[in-house]
XYZ file of C-alpha atoms in Angstrom:
568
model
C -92.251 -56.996 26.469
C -95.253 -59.047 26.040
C -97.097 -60.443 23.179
C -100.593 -62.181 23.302
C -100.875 -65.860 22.919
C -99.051 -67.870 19.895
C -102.332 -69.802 18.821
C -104.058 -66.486 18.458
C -100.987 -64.651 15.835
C -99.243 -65.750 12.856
C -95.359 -66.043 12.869
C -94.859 -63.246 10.545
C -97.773 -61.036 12.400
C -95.665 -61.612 15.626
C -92.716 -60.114 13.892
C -94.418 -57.348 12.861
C -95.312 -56.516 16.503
C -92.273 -57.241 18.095
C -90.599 -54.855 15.500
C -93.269 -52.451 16.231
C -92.575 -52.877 19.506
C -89.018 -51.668 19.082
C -88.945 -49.120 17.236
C -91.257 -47.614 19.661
C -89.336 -48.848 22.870
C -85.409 -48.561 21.728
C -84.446 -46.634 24.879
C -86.486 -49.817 26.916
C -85.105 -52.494 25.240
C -82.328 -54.266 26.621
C -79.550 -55.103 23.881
C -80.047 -58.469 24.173
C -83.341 -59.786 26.771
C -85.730 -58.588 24.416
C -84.046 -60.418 21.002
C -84.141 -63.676 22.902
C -87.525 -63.783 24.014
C -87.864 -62.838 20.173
C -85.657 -65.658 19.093
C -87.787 -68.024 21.493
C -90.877 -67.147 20.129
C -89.977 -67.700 16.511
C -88.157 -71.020 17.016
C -91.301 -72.463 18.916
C -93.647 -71.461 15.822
C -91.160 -73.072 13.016
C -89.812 -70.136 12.233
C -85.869 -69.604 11.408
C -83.698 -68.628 14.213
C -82.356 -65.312 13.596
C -78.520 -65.449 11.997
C -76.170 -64.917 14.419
C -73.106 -63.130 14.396
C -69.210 -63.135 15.506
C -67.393 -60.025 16.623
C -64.969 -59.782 18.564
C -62.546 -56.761 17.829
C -63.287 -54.390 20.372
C -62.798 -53.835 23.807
C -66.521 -54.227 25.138
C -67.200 -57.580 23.340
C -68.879 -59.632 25.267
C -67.747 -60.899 27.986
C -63.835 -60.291 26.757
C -64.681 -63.954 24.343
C -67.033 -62.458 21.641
C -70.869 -61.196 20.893
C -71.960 -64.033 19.015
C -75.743 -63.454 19.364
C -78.338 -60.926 17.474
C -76.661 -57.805 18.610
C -73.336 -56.557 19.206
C -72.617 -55.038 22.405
C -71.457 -51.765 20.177
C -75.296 -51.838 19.000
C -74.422 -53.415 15.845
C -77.062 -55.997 14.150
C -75.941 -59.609 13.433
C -77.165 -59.144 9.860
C -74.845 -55.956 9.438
C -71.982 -57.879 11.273
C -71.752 -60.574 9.324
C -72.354 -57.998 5.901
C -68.924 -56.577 7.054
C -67.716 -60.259 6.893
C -68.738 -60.673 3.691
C -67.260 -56.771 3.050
C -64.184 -58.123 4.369
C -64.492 -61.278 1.862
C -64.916 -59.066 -1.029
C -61.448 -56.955 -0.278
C -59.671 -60.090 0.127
C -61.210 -61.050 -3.483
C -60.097 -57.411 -4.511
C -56.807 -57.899 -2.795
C -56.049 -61.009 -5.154
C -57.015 -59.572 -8.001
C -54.982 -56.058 -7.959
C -50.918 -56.439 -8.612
C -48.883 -53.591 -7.230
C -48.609 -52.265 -10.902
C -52.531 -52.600 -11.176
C -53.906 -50.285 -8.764
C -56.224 -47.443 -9.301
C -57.557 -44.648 -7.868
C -60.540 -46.410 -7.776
C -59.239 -49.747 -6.422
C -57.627 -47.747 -3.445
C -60.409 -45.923 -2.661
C -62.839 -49.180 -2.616
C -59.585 -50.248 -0.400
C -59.921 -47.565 2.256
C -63.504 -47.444 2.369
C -63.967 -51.036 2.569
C -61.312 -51.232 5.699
C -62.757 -48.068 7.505
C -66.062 -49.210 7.390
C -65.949 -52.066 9.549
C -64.983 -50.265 12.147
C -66.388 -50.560 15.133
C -69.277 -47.596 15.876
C -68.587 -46.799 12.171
C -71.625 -48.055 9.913
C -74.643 -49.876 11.247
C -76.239 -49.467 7.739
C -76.819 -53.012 6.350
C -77.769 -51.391 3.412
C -75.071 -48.753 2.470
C -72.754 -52.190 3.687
C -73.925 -54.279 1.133
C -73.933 -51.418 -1.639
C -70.450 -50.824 -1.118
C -69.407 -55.038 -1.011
C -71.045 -54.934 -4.676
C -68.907 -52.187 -6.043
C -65.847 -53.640 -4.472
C -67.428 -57.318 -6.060
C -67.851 -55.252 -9.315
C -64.129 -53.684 -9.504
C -62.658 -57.273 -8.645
C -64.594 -59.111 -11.057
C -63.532 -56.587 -13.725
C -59.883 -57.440 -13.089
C -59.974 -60.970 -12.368
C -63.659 -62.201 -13.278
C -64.346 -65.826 -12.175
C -63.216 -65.523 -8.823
C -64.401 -66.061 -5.344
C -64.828 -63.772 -2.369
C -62.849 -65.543 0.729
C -64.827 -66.683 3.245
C -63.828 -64.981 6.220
C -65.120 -67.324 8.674
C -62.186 -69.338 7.946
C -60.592 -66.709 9.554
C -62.590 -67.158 12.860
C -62.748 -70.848 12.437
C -58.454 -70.779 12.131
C -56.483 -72.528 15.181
C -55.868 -69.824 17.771
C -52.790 -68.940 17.522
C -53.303 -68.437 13.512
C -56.542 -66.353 13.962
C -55.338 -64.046 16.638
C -52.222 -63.505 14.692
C -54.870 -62.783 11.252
C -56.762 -60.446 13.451
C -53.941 -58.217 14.575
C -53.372 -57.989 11.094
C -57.090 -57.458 10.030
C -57.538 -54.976 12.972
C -54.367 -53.174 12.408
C -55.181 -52.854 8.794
C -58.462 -51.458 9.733
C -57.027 -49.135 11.715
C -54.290 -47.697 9.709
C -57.048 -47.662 6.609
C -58.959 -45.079 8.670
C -55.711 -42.741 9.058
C -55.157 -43.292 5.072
C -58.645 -42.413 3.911
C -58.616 -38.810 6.101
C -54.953 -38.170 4.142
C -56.710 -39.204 0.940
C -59.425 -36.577 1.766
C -56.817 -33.977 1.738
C -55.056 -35.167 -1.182
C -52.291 -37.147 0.379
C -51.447 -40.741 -1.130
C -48.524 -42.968 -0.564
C -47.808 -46.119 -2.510
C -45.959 -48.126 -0.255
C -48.959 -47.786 2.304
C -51.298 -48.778 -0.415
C -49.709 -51.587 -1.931
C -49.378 -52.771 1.871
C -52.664 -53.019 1.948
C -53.336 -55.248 -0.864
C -50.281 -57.463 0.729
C -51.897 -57.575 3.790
C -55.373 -58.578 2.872
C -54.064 -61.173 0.520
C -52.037 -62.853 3.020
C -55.210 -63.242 5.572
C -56.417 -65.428 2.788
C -53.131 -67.442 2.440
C -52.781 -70.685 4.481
C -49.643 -68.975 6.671
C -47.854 -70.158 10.040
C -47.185 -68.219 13.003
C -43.471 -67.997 11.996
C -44.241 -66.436 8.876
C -47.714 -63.972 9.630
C -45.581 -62.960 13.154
C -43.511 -60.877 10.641
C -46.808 -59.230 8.370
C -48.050 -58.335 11.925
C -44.727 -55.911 12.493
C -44.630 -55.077 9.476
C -48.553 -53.791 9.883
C -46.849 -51.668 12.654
C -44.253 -49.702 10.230
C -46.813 -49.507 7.970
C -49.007 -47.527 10.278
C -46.327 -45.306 11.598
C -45.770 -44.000 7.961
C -49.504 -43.728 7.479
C -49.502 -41.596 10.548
C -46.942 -39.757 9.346
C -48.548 -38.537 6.050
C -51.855 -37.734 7.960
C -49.424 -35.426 9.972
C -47.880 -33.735 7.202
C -51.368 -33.463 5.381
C -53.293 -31.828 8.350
C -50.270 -29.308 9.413
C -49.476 -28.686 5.528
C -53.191 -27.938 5.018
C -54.078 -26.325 8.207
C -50.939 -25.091 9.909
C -48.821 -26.515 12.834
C -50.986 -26.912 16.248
C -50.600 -24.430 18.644
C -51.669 -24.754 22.531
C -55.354 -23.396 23.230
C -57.954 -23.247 25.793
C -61.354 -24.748 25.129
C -64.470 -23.556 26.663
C -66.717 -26.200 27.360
C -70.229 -23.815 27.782
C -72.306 -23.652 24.400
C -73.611 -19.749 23.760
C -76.735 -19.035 23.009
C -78.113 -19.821 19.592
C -77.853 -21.597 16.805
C -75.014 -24.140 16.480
C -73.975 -27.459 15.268
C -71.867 -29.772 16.865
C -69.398 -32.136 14.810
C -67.866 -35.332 16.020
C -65.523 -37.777 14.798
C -61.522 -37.179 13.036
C -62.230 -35.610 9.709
C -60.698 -32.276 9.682
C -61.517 -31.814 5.539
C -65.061 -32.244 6.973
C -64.618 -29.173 9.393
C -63.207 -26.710 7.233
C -65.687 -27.394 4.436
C -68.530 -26.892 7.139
C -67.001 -24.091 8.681
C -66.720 -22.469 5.509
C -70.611 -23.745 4.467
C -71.539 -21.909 7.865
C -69.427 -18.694 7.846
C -71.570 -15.556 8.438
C -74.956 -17.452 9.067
C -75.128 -16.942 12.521
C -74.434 -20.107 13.370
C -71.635 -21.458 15.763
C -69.620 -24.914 15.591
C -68.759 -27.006 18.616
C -66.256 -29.990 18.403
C -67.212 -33.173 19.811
C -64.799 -36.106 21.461
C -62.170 -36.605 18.864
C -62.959 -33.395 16.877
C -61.613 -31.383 20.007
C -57.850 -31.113 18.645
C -59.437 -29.092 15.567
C -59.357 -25.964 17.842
C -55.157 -25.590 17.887
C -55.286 -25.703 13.992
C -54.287 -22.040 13.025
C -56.328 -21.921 9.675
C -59.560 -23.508 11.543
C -58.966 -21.288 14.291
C -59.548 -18.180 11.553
C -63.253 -19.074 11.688
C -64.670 -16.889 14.329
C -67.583 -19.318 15.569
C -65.376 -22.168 15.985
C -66.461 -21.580 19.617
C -65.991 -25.004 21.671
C -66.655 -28.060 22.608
C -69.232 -29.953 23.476
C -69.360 -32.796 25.836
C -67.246 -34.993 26.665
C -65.908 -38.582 25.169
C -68.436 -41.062 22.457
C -69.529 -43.233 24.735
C -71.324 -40.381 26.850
C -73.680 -39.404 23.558
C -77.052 -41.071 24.135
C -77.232 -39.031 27.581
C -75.313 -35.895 26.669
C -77.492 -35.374 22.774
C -80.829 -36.444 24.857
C -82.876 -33.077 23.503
C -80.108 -31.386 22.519
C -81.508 -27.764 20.257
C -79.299 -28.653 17.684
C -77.914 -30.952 14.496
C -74.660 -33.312 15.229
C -72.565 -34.256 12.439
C -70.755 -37.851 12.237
C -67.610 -37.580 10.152
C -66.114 -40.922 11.280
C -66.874 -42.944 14.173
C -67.527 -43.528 16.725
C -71.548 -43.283 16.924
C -73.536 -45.371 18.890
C -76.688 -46.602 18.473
C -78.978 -43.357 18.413
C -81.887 -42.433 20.100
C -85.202 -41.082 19.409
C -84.746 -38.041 21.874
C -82.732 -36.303 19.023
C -82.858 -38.474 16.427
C -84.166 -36.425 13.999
C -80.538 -33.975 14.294
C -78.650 -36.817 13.619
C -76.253 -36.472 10.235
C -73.723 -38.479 8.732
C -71.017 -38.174 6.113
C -68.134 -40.015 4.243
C -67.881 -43.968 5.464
C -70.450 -42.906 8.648
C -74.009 -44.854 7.932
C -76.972 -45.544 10.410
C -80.586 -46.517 9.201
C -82.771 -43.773 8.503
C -80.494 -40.867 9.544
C -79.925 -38.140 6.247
C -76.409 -38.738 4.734
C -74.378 -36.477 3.300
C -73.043 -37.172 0.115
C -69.715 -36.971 -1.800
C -70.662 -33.380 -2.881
C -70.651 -32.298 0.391
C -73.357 -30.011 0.549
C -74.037 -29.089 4.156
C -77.458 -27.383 3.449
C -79.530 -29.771 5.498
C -77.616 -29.501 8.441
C -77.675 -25.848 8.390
C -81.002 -26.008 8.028
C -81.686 -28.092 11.112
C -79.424 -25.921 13.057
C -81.760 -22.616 12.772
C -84.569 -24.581 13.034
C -83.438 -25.863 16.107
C -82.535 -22.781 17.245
C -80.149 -23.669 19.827
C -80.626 -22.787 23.552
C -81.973 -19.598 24.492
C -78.944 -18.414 27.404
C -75.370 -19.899 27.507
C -75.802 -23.564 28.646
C -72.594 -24.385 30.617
C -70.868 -28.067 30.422
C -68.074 -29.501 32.650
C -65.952 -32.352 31.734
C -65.804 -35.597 33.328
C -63.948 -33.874 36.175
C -66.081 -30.973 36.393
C -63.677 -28.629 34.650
C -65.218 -25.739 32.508
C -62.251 -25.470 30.009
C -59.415 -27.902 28.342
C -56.441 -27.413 26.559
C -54.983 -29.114 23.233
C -52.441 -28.753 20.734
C -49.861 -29.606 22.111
C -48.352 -31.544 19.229
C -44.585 -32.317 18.472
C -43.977 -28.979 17.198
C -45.254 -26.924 20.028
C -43.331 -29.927 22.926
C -39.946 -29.739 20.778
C -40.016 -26.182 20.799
C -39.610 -26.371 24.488
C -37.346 -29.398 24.141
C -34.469 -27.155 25.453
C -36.195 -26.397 28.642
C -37.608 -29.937 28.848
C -34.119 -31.746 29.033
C -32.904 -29.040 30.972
C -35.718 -29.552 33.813
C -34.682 -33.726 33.673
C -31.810 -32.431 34.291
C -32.045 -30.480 37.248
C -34.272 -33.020 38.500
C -37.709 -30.866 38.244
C -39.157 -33.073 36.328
C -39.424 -36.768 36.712
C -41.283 -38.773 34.795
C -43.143 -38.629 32.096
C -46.081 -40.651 31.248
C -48.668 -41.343 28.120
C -51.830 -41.713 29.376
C -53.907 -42.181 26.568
C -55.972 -44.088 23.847
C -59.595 -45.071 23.347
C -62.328 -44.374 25.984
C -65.649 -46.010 26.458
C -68.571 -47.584 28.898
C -66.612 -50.707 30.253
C -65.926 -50.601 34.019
C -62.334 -49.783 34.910
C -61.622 -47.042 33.087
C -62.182 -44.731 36.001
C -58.418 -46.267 36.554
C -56.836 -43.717 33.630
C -58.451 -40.700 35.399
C -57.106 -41.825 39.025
C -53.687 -42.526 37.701
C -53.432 -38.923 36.550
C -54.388 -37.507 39.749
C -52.131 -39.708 41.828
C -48.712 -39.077 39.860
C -46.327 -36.898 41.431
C -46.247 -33.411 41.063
C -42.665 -33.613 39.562
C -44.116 -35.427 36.209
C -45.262 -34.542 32.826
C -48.936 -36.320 31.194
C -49.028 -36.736 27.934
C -52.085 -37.536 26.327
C -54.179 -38.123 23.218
C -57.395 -39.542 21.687
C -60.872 -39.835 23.471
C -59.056 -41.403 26.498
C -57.450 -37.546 27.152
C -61.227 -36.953 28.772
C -60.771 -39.345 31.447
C -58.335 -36.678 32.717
C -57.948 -33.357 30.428
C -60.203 -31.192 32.495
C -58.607 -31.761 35.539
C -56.124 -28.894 37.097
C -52.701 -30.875 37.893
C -50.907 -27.281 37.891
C -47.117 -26.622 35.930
C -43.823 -27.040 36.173
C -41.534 -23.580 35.023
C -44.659 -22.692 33.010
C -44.911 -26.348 31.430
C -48.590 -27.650 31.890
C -48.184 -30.916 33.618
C -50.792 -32.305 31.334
C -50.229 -31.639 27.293
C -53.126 -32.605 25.346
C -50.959 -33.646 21.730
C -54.237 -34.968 19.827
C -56.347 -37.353 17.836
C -55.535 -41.039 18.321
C -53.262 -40.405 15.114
C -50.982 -37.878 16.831
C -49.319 -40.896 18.557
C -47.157 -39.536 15.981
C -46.507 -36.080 18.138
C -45.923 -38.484 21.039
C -43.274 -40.615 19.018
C -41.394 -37.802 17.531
C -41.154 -36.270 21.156
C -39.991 -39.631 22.489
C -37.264 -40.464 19.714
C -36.372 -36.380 20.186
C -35.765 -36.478 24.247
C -33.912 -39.647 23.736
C -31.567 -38.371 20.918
C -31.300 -34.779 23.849
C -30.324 -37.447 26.322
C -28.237 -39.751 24.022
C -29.790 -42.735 25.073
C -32.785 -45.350 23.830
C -36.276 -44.662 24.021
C -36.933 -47.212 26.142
C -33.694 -45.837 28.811
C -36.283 -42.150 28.982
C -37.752 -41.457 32.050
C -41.536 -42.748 30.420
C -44.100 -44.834 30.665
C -47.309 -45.183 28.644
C -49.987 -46.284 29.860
C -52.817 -46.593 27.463
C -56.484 -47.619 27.068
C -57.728 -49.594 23.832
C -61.376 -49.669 22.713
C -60.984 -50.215 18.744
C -58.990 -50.914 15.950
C -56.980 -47.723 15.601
C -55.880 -48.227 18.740
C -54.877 -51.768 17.629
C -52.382 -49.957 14.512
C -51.213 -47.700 17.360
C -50.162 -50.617 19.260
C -48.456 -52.686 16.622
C -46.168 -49.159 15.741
C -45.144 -48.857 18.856
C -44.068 -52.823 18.780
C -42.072 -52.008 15.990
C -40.442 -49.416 17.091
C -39.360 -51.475 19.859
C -40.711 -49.882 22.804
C -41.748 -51.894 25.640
C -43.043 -52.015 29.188
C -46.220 -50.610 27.871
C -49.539 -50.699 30.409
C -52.376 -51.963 28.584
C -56.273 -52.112 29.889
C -59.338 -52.055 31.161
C -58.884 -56.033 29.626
C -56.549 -57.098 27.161
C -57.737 -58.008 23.518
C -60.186 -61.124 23.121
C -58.500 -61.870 19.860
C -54.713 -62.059 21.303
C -54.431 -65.757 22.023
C -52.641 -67.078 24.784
C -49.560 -67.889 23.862
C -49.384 -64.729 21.598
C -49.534 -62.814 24.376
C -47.195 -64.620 26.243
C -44.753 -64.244 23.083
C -46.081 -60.199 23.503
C -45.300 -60.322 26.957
C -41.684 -61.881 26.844
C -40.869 -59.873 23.781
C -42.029 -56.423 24.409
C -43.257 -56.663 28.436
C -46.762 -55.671 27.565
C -48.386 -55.625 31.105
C -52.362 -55.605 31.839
C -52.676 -52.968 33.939
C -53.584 -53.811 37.448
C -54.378 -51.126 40.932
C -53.211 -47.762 40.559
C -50.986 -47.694 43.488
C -49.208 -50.574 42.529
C -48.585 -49.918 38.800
C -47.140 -46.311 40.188
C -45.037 -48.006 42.788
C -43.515 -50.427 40.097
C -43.180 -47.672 37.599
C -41.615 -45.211 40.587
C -40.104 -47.324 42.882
C-alpha cells in the first residue's frame, strides 16, 4: 500500500484513504502488514493508536500466545473483540442479577445469545454486538438497577493458573450455550442447564482459587453432556432418528442455495420456503449430517453437499452462481467475489451482508438464488481426498443397532480397534496429520468420526468389515453424544470400563464447542485422549500438567508413533 507524503494530507484524510484503500483491496491486504503501516502512520501525525485487542480462545491465535493487535487471526476487528468483552461483562452483570427463581424467557434467551455470539467465526458485526450488550444492559438493570458490568479484563489480567482455569469455564460455557440455543429453537429447554449458566458466569466474576473453580470446570463438563443430550432428543424427536446415506458432492444444474452452519430449525423452514420453486439446497461443512434426517430427507431437492470444511470458503464461494446461508458459524471474513450472495440468520452477523430476521422470511435468499441462476451443466466437486460422494448418519441409533454384530466381530478378533477421529477443522498447518492417521490404521479397525474435522478423511474409501463401513460418519460436533452412548454401550456388551474398550480418540480442536466437548469427556472420566494440531493457549502450564496426570491428555505428535503407542 502506499500513501503520498504526510505534510501534503490531513490525519483524518489519510484515514479516509487507507479505508478506501481496503475496502477496495480486502483480498490484497494482509491481516495484519497493512494495519501496521496504518497504525505507524497515525501515531507519527498525533493521532490515537488504534485499540487493540486480546483473544485468545481458538486454535489459530496467534502464534499459540494470543492476537493482541488490530485484527484477529479469525478476521475479527479489535473494536468488535473487545465489544464481545464488554458482551461478556454485561452477562456477568446479568448473571448477578438473575436468582434461579428469577429467570425468564427473556433472561435465558439474552443468556444464549449473548454466549453464542462470541464465538469464534460467529459475529464480526460491531454493531449488531453492541445492540445486543444494551438489551442484555437493559434486562439487568431492570432487575438489579445500580449495578456494574464486570470488567472482563480482570479475567485476562488474573494469575495464570486462575485465568486459564476462568477460560475453560468461559469457553466451555460458550460452547455448550451454542448447543442450548439450537434446542431452544426447537422448543427444548432445561432448567438445570440454564440455571448453570447463570452459576457459571457469576462465578468468573467471583475472586475463586484453583481448588475451588477446578470443580465449576467439571462441572461445565456434565453440564454440557446434558445439553447435548436435549439437542439429541430435540433434533431426532423433531426430525426422526438418523439413518446412514450417501452424499453426492456434484451440484446439478440450476438454481440452488447452499446453507452452512448447525441449525437444523433453519433447514426445514428453508426447505419448506423453497419447496416446488425449482430451486435445490446443498449442505455446507457442518450442515452435511442434515441429509440422514428422515423428515429433511422428504424434501426432494435436498440434493447435496457442497464443498468441503469452513475454512476452505473464501476459495470454494469465489463466483459461486448462487446465495449461501450462515445459520451459525463458522464464517470467515468474506470476500467481494460473492459477496453480494452472502446471508445470515439467528446470532450470525457480518457488516453489510442482508440478515435475516426473527420472522424468518427467506424471500431474499430465494430471490438471489434465481437470479443467480446457478450453473448451467452439473458442476462436479471432490472432497479433500478427491472422493465424489460421503456418507453420514451414522448416529447411536443406527451403530447400536448393529451393536450385536459389533461385539461379536471384537470378539472373533475382526475388528480391532476403534478410533474417534474427529473435532474442529481449519487453516493451521498440521492438520493434514487427522487425514494421514485414517489412512494408515489397520484394516482390522473401525473410524468414528464427527464435526468439520470428519472432512479431513470422510471421502476417502477405507473399505468394510462384514458389511460395517470402516469409517461411520455419526455427526455435528454435538453428536459426541452418538459417540458417548456407543462407547458407554460397547463397554456395558463387554462388561468392562470405557476406558478398558479397544478405543482411542483422537481429536482436533479449533473453537469453543470443541472446548465443552472436551470438558464432558473429562467428566466422564475418559482418558488417554490425543489432542492437536497445538494444545490450547489458555491452558496454563501447570493446568495442563494437572490435565495430563489426571486424565493423560497427550499432544499429539508423528503419525507412526502415536499408532505404534496406541497399537503396540
Amino acid at each position: 500500500m502506499k500513501v503520498c507524503g504526510p505534510s501534503f494530507f490531513s490525519l483524518r484524510t489519510i484515514v479516509w484513504m487507507f479505508e478506501k484503500y481496503y475496502l477496495n483491496n480486502k483480498e490484497k491486504c494482509s491481516s495484519g502488514i497493512d494495519f501496521l503501516y496504518f497504525d505507524m502512520l497515525i501515531k507519527k501525525h498525533g493521532g490515537k493508536k488504534m485499540e487493540e485487542m486480546f483473544c485468545f480462545q481458538c486454535q489459530q491465535t496467534a502464534h499459540n500466545t494470543g492476537c493482541e493487535g488490530h485484527t484477529g487471526v479469525c478476521g475479527k476487528k479489535s473494536d468488535t473483540a473487545n465489544l464481545q468483552d464488554e458482551l461478556t461483562g454485561e452477562l456477568i452483570r446479568l448473571a448477578r442479577a438473575v436468582t434461579e427463581n428469577e429467570r425468564s424467557r427473556s433472561s435465558d434467551e439474552l443468556m444464549l445469545k449473548g454466549l453464542f455470539t462470541t464465538i469464534t467465526n460467529v459475529n464480526f458485526n460491531s454493531d449488531t454486538v453492541k445492540k445486543l450488550s444494551d438489551e442484555i444492559r437493559e434486562e439487568a438493570e431492570n432487575r438489579k438497577p445500580g449495578k456494574d458490568a464486570y470488567n472482563v479484563q480482570k479475567i485476562w489480567e488474573a494469575p495464570e493458573d486462575i485465568r486459564s482455569l476462568k477460560s475453560l469455564i468461559l469457553f466451555g460455557l460458550r460452547g455448550t450455550a451454542a448447543y442450548a440455543y439450537h434446542a431452544w429453537a426447537l422448543g427444548y429447554v432445561d432448567a438445570e442447564i440454564m440455571n448453570f449458566f447463570y452459576k457459571g458466569m457469576r462465578i468468573l466474576g467471583e475472586e475463586k482459587g484453583m481448588e475451588e473453580l477446578l470443580p465449576v470446570v467439571i462441572e461445565t463438563g456434565k453440564i454440557n453432556l446434558r445439553c447435548m443430550e436435549l439437542l439429541d432428543k430435540a433434533n431426532t424427536e423433531s426430525y426422526g432418528d438418523p439413518i446412514p446415506t450417501e452424499v453426492p458432492l456434484t451440484i446439478e444444474k440450476g438454481p440452488f442455495i447452499v446453507v452452512s452452519g448447525h441449525d437444523l430449525h433453519d433447514m426445514k423452514l428453508l426447505l419448506e420456503q423453497t419447496k416446488d420453486k425449482g430451486i435445490n439446497i446443498y449442505t455446507h461443512s457442518e450442515m452435511l449430517p442434515a441429509h440422514g434426517y428422515p423428515k429433511l430427507k422428504e424434501y426432494p431437492h435436498l440434493k447435496g453437499n457442497f464443498g468441503t470444511a469452513w475454512q476452505s470458503q473464501q476459495f470454494e464461494f469465489h463466483n459461486i452462481p448462487a446465495p449461501i446461508l450462515f445459520t451459525t458459524n463458522c464464517l470467515m471474513p468474506v470476500r467481494q467475489s460473492y459477496a453480494d450472495r452472502v446471508f445470515t440468520t439467528s446470532v450470525v452477523s457480518y457488516p453489510e451482508m442482508v440478515h435475516i430476521g426473527a420472522d424468518k422470511d427467506f424471500t431474499p435468499v430465494i430471490a438471489k438464488a434465481l437470479e443467480c441462476g446457478g450453473y448451467p451443466e452439473d458442476h462436479p466437486m471432490t472432497g479433500i481426498n478427491g472422493g465424489t460422494t460421503v456418507m453420514t448418519g451414522f448416529a447411536h441409533n443406527a451403530v447400536l443397532e448393529n451393536a450385536g454384530k459389533i461385539v461379536d466381530l471384537v470378539k472373533q478378533g475382526k475388528i480391532r480397534h476403534f478410533f474417534l477421529i474427529g473435532g474442529c477443522d481449519g487453516a493451521a498447518p498440521g492438520r493434514s496429520y487427522y487425514t494421514e492417521f485414517a489412512k494408515k490404521t489397520p484394516m482390522d479397525t473401525i473410524i468414528l468420526t464427527l464435526a468439520c474435522g470428519k472432512y479431513r478423511l470422510n471421502d476417502l474409501r477405507l473399505g468394510e468389515i462384514e458389511g460395517i463401513p470402516r469409517i461411520l460418519d455419526m455427526g455435528q460436533c454435538n453428536d459426541a453424544y452418538s459417540a458417548i452412548k456407543v462407547a458407554i454401550a460397547l463397554a456395558e456388551a463387554f462388561g468392562c470400563e470405557v476406558n478398558e474398550l479397544p478405543l482411542s480418540m483422537i481429536l482436533s480442536w479449533y473453537e469453543q464447542k470443541a472446548v465443552a466437548i472436551l470438558l464432558t469427556l473429562l467428566a466422564l472420566g475418559i482418558k488417554n485422549i490425543y489432542l492437536g494440531p497445538t494444545l490450547p493457549a489458555f491452558v496454563s502450564p501447570n493446568v495442563l500438567n494437572y490435565l495430563v496426570q489426571e486424565y493423560q491428555i497427550t499432544p499429539i505428535s508423528t503419525v507412526d508413533e502415536d499408532l505404534k503407542k496406541i497399537l503396540g
